PDB file of C-alpha atoms in Angstrom:
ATOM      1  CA  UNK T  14       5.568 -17.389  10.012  1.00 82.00           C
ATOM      2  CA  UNK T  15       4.366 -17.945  13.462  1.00 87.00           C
ATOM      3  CA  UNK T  16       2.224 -14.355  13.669  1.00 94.00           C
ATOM      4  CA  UNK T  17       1.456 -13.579  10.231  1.00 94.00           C
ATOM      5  CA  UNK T  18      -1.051 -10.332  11.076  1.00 96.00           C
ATOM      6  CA  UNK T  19       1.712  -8.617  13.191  1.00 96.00           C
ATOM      7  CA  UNK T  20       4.464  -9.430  10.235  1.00 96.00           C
ATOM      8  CA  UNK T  21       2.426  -7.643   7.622  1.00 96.00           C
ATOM      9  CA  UNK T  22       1.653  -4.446   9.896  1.00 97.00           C
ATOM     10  CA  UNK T  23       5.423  -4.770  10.609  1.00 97.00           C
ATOM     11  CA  UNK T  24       6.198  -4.683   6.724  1.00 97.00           C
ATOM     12  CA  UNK T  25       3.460  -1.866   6.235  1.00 98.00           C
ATOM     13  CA  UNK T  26       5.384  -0.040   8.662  1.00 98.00           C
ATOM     14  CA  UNK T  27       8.589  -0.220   6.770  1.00 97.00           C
ATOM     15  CA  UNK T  28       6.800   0.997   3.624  1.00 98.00           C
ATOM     16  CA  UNK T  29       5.734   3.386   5.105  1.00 97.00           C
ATOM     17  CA  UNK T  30       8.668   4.572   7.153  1.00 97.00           C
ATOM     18  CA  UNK T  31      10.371   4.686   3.507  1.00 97.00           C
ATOM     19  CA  UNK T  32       7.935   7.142   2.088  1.00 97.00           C
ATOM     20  CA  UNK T  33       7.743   9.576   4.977  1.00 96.00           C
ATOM     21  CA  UNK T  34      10.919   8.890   6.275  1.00 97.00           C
ATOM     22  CA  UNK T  35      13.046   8.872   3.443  1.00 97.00           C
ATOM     23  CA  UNK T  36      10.365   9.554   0.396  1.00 96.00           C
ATOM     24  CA  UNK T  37      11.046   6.244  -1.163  1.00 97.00           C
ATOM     25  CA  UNK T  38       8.654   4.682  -2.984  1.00 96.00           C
ATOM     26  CA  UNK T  39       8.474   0.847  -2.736  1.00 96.00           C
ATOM     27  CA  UNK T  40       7.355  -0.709  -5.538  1.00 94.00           C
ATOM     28  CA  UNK T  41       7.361  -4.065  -4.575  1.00 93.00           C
ATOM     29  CA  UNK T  42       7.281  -6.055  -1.512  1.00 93.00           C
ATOM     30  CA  UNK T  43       8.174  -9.992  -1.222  1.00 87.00           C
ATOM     31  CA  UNK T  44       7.542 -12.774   0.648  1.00 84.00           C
ATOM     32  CA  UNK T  45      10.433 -14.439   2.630  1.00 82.00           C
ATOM     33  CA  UNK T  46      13.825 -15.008   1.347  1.00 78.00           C
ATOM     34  CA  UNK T  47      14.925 -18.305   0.437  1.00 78.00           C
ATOM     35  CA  UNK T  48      11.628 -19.691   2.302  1.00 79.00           C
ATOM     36  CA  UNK T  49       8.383 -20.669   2.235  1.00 81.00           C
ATOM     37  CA  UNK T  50       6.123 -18.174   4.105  1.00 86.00           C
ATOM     38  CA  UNK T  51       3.074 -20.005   4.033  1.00 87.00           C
ATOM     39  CA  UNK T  52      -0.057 -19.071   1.521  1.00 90.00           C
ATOM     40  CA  UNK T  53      -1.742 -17.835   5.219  1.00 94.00           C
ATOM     41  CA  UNK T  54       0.898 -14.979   5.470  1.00 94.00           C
ATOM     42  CA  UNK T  55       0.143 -14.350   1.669  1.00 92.00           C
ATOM     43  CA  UNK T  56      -3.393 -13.970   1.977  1.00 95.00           C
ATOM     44  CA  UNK T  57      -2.861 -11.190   4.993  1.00 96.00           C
ATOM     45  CA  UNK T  58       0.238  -9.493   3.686  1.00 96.00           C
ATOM     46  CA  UNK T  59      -2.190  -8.685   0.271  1.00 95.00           C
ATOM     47  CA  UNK T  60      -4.771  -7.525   2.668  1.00 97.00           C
ATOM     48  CA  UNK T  61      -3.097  -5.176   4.463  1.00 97.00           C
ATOM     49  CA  UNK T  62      -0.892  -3.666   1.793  1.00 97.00           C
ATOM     50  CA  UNK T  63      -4.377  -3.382  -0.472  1.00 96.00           C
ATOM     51  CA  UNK T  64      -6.226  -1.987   1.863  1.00 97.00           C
ATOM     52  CA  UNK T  65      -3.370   0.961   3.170  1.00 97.00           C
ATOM     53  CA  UNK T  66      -2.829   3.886   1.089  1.00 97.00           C
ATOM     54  CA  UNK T  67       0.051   1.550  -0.747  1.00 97.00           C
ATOM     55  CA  UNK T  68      -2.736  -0.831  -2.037  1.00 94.00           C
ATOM     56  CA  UNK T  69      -2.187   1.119  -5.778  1.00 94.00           C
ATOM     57  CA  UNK T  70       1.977   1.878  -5.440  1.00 94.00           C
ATOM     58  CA  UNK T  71       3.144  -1.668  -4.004  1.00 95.00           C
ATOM     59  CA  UNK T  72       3.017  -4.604  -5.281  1.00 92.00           C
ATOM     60  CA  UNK T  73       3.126  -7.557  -3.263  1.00 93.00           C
ATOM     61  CA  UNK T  74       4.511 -10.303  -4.964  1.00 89.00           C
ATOM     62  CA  UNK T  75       4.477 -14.194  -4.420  1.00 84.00           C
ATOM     63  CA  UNK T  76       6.939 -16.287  -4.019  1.00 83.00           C
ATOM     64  CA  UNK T  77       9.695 -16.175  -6.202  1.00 84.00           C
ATOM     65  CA  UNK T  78      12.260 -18.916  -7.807  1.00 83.00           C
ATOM     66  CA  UNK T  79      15.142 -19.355  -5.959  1.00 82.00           C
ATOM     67  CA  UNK T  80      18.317 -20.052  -7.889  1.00 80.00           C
ATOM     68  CA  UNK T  81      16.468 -21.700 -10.961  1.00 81.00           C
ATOM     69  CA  UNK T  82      19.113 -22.824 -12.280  1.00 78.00           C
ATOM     70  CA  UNK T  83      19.748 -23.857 -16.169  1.00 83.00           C
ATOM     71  CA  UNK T  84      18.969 -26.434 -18.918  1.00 86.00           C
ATOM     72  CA  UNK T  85      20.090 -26.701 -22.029  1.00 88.00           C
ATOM     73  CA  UNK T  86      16.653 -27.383 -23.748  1.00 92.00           C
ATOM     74  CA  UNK T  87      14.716 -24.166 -25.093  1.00 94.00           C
ATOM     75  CA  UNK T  88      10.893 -23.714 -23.623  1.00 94.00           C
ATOM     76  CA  UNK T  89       8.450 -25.981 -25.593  1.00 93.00           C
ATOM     77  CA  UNK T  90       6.580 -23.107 -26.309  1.00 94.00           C
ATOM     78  CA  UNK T  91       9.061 -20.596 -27.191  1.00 94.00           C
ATOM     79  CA  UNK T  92       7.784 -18.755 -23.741  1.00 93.00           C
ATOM     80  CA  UNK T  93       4.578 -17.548 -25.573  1.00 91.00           C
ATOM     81  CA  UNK T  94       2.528 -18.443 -23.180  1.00 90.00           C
ATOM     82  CA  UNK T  95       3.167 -15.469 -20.979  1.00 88.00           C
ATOM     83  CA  UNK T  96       2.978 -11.552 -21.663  1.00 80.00           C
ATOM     84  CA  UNK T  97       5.960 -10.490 -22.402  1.00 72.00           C
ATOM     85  CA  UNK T  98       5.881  -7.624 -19.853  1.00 69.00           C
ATOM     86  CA  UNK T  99       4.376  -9.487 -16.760  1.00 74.00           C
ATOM     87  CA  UNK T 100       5.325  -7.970 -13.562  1.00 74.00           C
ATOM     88  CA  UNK T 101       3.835 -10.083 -10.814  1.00 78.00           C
ATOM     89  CA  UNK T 102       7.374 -11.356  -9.957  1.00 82.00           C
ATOM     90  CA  UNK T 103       6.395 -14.641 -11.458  1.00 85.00           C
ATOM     91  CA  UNK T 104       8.620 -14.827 -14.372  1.00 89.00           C
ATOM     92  CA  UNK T 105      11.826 -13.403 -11.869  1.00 89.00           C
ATOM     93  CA  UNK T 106      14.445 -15.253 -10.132  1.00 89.00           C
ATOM     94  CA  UNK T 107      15.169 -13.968  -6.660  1.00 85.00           C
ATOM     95  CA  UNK T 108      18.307 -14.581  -6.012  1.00 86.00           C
ATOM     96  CA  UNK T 109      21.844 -15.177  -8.551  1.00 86.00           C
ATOM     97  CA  UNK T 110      24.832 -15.045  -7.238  1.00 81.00           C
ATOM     98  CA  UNK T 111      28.676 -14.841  -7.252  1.00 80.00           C
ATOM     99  CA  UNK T 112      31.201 -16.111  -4.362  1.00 79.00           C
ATOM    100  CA  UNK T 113      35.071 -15.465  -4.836  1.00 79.00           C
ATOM    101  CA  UNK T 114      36.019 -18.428  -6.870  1.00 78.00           C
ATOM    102  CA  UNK T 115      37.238 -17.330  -9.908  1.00 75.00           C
ATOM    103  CA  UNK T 116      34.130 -19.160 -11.810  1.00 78.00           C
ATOM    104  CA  UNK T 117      31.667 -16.878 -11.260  1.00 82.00           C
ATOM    105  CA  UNK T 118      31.275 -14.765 -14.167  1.00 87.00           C
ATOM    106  CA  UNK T 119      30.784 -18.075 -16.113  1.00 87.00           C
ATOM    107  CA  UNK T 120      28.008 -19.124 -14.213  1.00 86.00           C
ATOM    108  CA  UNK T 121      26.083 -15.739 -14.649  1.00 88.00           C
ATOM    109  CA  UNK T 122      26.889 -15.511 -18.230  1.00 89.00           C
ATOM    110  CA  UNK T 123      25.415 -19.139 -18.700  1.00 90.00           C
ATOM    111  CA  UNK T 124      22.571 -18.043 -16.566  1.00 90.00           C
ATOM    112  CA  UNK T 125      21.420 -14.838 -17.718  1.00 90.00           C
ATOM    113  CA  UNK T 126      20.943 -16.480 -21.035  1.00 92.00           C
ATOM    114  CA  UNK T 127      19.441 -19.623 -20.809  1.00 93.00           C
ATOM    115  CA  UNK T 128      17.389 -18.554 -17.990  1.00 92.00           C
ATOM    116  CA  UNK T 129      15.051 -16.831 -20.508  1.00 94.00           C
ATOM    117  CA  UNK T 130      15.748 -19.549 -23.481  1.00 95.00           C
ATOM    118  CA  UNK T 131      14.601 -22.632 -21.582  1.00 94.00           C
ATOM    119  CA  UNK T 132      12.540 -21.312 -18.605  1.00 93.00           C
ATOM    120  CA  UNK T 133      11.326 -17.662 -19.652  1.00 93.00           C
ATOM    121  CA  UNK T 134      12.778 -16.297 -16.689  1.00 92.00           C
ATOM    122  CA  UNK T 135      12.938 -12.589 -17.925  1.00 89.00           C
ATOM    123  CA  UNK T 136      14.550 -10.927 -14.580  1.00 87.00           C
ATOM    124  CA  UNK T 137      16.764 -11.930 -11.809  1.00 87.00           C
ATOM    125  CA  UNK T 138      18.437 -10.346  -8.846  1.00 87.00           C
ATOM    126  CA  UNK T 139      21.615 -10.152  -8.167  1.00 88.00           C
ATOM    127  CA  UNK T 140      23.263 -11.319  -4.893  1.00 86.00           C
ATOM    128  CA  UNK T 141      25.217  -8.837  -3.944  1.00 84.00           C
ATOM    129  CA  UNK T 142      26.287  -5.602  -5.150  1.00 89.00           C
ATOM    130  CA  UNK T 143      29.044  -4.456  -3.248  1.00 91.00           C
ATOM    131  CA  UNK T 144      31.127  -6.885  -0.484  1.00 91.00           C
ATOM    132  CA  UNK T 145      31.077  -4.077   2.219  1.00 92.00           C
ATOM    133  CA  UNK T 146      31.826  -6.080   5.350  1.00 90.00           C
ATOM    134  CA  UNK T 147      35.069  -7.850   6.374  1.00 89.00           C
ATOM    135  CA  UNK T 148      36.342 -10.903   5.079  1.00 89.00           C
ATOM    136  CA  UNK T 149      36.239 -13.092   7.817  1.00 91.00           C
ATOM    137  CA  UNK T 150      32.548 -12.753   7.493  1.00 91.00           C
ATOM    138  CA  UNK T 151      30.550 -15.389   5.854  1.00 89.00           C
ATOM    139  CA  UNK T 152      30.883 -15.428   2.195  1.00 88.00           C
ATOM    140  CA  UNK T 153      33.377 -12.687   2.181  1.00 89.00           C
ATOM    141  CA  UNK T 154      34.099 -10.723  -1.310  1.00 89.00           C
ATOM    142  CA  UNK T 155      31.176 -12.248  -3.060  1.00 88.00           C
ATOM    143  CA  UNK T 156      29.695  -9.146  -4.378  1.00 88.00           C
ATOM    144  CA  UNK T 157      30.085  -7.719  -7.679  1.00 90.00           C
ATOM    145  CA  UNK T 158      32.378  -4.778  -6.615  1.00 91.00           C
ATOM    146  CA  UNK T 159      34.037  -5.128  -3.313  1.00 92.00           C
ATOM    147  CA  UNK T 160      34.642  -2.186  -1.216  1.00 93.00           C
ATOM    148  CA  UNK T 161      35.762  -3.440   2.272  1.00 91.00           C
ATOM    149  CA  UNK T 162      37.646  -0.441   3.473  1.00 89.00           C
ATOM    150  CA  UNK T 163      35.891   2.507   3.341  1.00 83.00           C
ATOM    151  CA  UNK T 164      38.797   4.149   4.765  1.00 90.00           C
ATOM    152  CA  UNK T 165      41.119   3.652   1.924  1.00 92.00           C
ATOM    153  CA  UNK T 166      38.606   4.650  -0.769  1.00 90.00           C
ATOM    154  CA  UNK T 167      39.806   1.829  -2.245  1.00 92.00           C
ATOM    155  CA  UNK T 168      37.331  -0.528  -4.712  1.00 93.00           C
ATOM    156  CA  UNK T 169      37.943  -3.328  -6.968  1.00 91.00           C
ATOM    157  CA  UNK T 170      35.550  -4.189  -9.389  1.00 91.00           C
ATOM    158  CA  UNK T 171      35.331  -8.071 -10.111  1.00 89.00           C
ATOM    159  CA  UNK T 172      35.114 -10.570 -13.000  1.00 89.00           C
ATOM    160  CA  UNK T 173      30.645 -10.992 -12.629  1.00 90.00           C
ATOM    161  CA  UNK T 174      30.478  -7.665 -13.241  1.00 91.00           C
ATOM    162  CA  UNK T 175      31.636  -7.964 -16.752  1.00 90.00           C
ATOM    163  CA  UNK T 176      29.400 -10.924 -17.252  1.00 89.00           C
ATOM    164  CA  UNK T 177      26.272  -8.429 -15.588  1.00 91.00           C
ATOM    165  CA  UNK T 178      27.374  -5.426 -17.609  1.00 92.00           C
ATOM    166  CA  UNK T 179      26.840  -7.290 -21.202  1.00 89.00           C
ATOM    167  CA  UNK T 180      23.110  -7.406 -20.379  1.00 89.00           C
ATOM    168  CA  UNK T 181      22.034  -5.301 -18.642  1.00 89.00           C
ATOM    169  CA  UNK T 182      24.402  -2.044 -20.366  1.00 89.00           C
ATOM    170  CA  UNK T 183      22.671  -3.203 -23.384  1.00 88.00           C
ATOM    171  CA  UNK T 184      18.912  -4.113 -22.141  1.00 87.00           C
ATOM    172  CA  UNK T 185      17.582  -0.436 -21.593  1.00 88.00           C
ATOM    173  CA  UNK T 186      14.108  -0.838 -19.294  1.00 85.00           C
ATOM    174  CA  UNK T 187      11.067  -1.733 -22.095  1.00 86.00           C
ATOM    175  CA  UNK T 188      13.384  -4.154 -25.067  1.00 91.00           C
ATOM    176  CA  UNK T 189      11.838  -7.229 -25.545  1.00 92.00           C
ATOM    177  CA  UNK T 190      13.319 -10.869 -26.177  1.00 93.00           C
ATOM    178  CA  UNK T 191      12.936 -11.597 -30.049  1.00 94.00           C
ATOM    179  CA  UNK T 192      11.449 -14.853 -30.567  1.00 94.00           C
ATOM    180  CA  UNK T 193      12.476 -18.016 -30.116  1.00 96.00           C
ATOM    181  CA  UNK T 194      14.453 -19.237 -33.234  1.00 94.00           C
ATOM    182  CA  UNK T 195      14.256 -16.374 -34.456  1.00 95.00           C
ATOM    183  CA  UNK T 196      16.870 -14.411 -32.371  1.00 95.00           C
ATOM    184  CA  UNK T 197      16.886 -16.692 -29.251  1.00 96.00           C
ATOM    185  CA  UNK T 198      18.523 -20.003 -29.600  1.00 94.00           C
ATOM    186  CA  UNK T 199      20.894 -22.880 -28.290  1.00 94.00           C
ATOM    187  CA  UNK T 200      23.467 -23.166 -30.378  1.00 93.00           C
ATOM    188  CA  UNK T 201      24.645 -26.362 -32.145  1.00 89.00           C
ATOM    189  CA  UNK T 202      27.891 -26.880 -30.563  1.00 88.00           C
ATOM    190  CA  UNK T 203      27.115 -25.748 -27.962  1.00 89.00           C
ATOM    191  CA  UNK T 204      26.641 -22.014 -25.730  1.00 92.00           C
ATOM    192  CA  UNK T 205      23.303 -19.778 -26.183  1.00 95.00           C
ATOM    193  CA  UNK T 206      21.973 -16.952 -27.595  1.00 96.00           C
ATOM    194  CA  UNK T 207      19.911 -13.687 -26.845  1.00 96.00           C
ATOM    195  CA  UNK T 208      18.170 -11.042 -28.796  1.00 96.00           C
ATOM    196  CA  UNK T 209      16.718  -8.058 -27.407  1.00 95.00           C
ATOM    197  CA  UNK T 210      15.186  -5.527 -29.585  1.00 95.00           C
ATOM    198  CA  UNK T 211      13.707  -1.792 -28.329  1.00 94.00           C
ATOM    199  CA  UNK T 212      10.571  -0.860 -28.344  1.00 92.00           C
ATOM    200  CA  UNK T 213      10.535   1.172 -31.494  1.00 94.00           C
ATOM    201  CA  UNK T 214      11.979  -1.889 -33.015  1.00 94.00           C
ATOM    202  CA  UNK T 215      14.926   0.423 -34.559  1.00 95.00           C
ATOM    203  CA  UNK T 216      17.830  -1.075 -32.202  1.00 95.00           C
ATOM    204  CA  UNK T 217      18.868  -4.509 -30.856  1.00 96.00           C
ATOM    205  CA  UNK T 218      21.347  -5.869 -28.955  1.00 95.00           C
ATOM    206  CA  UNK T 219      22.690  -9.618 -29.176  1.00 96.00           C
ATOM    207  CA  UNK T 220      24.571 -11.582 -26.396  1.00 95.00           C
ATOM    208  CA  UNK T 221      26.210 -14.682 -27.004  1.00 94.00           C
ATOM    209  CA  UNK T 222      28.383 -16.874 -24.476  1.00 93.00           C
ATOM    210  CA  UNK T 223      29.741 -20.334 -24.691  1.00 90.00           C
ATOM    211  CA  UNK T 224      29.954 -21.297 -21.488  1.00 86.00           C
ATOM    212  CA  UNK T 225      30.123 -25.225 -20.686  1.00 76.00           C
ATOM    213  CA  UNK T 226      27.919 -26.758 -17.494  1.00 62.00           C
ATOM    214  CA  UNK T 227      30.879 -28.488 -16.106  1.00 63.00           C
ATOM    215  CA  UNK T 228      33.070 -25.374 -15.610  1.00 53.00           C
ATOM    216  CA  UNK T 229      30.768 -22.939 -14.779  1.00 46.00           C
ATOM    217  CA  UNK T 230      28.694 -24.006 -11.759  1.00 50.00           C
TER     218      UNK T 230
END
């Protein structure tokens, strides 16, 4: 970022345009998608959201992972080497995805597993929502839902959806991954498996997919 002081006050701005504006509250800020913005602009953009009357509502985060990715080898450590409800963006992926292939919903379902099983990713957001533009934009109907003509009040609701909706209409805000082998596994032959459990340990909720690498990038 070639003027790093001006781009914070610029983001400050459009906090604060959002609360008095609006009366949103932002509760986190990031960095800059899909690049590096330099541990300069981090340094200031801390500085001047700490020091503003956000500095206890926003959190400024760092820089996230970027389409982590998947392996099929579980964390060495079972993933106990971080607090289970960290919150610093550092255990998120920033970015997951679905274009109009047909695939897609494989791909997330492999993801939003393993993500947590071999690299204690515990979050992820989800590129895009709703394909609101026209298709002979760039990546046209890559969204979730696609809604393209308002118009019509016509929607169609697409195949990653399904794949989102069997964690996170089962994952209320506060559950908890059970432990590693005990819950959370590879399986033999092949495919994963998540527990989550609630926070008065009374419910759980178990996802399993058997998804293959090779047709599900």
């Amino acid at each position: 970022i070639d003027q790093p002081l001006e781009t914070a006050k610029y983001v400050l701005s459009w906090i604060r345009g959002a609360k008095t504006e609006h009366q949103l509250d932002i509760d986190y800020v990031g960095q800059w998608n899909e690049k590096d913005a330099g541990e300069e602009y981090d340094h200031i953009l801390r500085d001047v959201i700490g020091s503003s009357e956000f500095g206890n509502t926003t959190t400024v985060l760092g820089r996230i992972r970027h389409y982590s990715g998947t392996t099929d080898i579980p964390d060495k450590n079972g993933c106990r080497q971080y607090q289970w409800n960290i919150s610093d963006g550092s255990r998120w992926v920033d970015e997951e995805g679905s274009i109009f292939d047909g695939r897609s919903a494989r791909c997330l379902a492999r993801c939003l597993n393993r993500q947590y099983i071999s690299q204690c990713y515990n979050a992820i957001f989800q590129w895009h929502l709703i394909s609101s533009f026209y298709d002979y934009f760039l990546w046209p109907r890559c969204g979730v839902m696609v809604a393209n003509r308002p118009w019509s009040n016509e929607y169609e609701i697409t195949s990653p959806l399904w794949a989102l909706a069997h964690t996170t209409q089962f994952n209320p805000i506060g559950w908890r991954y059970a432990a590693h082998n005990q819950g959370v596994h590879m399986l033999e032959h092949g495919g994963s498996m998540v527990t989550r459990i609630s926070e008065d340990l009374n419910d759980f909720s178990i996802v399993l997919e058997k998804m293959q690498s090779e047709s599900s990038r």
